[in-house]
PDB file of C-alpha atoms in Angstrom:
ATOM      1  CA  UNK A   9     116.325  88.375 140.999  1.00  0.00           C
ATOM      2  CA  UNK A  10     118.698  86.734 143.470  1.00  0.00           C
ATOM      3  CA  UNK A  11     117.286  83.534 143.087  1.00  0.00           C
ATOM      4  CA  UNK A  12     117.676  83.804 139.687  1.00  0.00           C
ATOM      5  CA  UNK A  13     121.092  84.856 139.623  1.00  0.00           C
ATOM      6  CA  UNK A  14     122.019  81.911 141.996  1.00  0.00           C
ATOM      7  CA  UNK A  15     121.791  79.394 139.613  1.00  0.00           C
ATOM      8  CA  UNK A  16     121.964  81.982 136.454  1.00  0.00           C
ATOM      9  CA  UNK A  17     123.820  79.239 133.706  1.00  0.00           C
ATOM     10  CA  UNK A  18     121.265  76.479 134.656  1.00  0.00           C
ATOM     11  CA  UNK A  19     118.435  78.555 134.383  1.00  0.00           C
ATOM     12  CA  UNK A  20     119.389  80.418 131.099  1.00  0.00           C
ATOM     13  CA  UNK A  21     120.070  76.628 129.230  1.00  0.00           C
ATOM     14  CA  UNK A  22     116.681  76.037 130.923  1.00  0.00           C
ATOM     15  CA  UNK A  23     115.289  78.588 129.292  1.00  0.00           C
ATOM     16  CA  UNK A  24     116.707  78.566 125.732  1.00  0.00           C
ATOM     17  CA  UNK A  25     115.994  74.649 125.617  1.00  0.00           C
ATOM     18  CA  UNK A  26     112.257  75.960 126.764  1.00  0.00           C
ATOM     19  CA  UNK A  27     111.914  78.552 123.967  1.00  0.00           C
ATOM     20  CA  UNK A  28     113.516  76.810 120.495  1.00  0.00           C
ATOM     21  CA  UNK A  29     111.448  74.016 121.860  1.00  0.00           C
ATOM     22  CA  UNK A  30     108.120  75.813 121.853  1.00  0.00           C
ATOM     23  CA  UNK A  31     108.277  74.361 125.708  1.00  0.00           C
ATOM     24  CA  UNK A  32     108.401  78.256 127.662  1.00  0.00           C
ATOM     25  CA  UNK A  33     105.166  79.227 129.371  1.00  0.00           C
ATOM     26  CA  UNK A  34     105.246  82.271 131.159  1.00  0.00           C
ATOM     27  CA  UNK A  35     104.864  81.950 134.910  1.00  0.00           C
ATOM     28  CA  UNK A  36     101.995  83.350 136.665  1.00  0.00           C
ATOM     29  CA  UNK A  37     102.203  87.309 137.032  1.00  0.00           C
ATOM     30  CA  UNK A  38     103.268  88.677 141.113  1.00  0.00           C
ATOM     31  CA  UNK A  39     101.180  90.959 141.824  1.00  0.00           C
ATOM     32  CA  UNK A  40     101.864  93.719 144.663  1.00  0.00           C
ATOM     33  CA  UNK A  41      99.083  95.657 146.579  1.00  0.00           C
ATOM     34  CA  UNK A  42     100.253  99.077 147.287  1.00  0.00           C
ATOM     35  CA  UNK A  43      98.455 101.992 149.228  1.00  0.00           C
ATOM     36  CA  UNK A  44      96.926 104.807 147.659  1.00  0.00           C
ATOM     37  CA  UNK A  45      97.406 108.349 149.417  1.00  0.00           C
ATOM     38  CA  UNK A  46      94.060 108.371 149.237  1.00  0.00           C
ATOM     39  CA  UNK A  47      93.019 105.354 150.136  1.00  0.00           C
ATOM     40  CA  UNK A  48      92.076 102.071 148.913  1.00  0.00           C
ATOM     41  CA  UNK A  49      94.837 100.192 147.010  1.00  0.00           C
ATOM     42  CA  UNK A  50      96.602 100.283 143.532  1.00  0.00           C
ATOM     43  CA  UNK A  51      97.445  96.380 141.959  1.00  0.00           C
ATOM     44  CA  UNK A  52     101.214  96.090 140.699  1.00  0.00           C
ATOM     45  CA  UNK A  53     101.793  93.360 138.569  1.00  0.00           C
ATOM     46  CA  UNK A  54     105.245  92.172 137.706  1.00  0.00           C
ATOM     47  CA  UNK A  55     106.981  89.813 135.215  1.00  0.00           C
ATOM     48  CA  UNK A  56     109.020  87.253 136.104  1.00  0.00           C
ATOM     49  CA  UNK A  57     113.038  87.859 135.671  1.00  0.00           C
ATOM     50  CA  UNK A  58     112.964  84.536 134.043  1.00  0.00           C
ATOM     51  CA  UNK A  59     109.787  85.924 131.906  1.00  0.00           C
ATOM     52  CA  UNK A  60     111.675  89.276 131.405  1.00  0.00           C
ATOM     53  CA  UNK A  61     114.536  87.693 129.918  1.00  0.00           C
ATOM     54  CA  UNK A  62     112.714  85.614 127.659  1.00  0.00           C
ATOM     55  CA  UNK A  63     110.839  88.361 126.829  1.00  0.00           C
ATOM     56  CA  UNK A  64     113.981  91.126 125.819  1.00  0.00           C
ATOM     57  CA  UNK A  65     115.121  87.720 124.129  1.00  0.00           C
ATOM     58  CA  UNK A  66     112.391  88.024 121.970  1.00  0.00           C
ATOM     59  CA  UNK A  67     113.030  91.573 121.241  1.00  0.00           C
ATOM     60  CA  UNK A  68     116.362  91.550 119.908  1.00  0.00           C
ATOM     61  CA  UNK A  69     115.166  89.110 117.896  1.00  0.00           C
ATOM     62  CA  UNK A  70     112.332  90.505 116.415  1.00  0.00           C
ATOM     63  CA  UNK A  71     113.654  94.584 116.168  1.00  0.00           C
ATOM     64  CA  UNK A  72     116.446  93.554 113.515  1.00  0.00           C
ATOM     65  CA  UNK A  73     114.159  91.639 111.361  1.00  0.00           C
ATOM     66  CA  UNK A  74     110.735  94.020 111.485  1.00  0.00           C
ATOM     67  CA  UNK A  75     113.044  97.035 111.674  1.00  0.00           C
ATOM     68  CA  UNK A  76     114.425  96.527 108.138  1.00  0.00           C
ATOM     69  CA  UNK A  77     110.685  97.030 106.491  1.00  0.00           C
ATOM     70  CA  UNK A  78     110.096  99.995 107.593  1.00  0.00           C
ATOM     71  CA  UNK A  79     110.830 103.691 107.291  1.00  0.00           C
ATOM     72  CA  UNK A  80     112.845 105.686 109.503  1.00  0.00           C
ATOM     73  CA  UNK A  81     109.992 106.979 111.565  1.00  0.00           C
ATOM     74  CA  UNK A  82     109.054 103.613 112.992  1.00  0.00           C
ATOM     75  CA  UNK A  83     112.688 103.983 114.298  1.00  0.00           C
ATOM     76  CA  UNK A  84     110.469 105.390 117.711  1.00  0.00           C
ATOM     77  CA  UNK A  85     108.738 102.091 118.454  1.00  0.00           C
ATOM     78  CA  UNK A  86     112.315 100.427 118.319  1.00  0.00           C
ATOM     79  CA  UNK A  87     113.415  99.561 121.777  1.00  0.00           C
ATOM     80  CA  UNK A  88     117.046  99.083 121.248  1.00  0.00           C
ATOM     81  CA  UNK A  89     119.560 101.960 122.999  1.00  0.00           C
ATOM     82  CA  UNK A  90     120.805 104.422 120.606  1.00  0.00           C
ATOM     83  CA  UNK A  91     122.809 107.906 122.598  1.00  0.00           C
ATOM     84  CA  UNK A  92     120.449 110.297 120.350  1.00  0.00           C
ATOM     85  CA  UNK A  93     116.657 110.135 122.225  1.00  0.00           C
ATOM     86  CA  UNK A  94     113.741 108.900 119.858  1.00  0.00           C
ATOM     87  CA  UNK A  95     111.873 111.668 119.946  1.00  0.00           C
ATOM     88  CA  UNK A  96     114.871 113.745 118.384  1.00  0.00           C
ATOM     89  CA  UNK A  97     114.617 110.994 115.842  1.00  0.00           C
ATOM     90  CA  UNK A  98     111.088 111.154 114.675  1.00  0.00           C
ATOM     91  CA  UNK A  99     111.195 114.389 114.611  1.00  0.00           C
ATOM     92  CA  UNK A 100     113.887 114.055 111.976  1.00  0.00           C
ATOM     93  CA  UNK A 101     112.208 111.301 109.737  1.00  0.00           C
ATOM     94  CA  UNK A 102     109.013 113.595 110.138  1.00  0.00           C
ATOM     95  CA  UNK A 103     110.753 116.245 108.722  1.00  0.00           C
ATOM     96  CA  UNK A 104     112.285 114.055 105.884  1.00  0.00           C
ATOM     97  CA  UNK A 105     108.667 112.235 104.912  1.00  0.00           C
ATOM     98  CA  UNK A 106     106.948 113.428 102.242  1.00  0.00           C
ATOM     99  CA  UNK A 107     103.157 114.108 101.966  1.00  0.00           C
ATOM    100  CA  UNK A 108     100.789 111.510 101.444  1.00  0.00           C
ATOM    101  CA  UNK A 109     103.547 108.935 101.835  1.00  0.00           C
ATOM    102  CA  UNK A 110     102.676 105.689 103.904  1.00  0.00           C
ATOM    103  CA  UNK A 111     104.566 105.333 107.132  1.00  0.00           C
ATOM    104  CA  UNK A 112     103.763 101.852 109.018  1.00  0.00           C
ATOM    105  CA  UNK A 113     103.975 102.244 112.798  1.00  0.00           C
TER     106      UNK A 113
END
């Protein structure tokens, strides 16, 4: 993350040249060993920040235009921050939807 950050307005018109260029490839996953309590060892594997950015660029992207076709019950899979908690949403649209009624998730 520091290493991003370093040289964070280089690296960002990097990256946008990369991706309306059809240029990005993801970099190669880190992966992190860690200790089990019981032994033996559990793999970590972690994105990129460059790779997370690209990828929450992607996201706001995508959410506005997919999130338009669909009821308000698919509202849950919608990763943008809203103060009231998804599942206090769903549960709403669930209680609007009516039977037999198609619901795309």
């Amino acid at each position: 993350m520091d290493l991003f950050e370093r040289s964070l307005p280089q690296r960002l018109t990097n990256l946008r040249y990369q991706l309306l260029s059809g240029r990005y490839r993801p970099d190669p996953i880190v992966n992190f060993r860690l200790p089990k309590p019981g032994g033996g060892y559990r793999v970590l594997s972690i994105l990129t920040v460059r790779d997370r950015v690209a990828q929450r660029v992607a996201l706001n992207v995508i959410v506005p235009l997919s999130s338009r076709n669909f009821c308000p019950a698919a509202l849950v899979s919608d990763l943008t921050a809203l103060p009231e908690p998804r599942w206090m949403r769903l549960k709403k649209s669930i209680g609007k939807a009516t039977v037999g009624r198609w619901m795309p998730t």
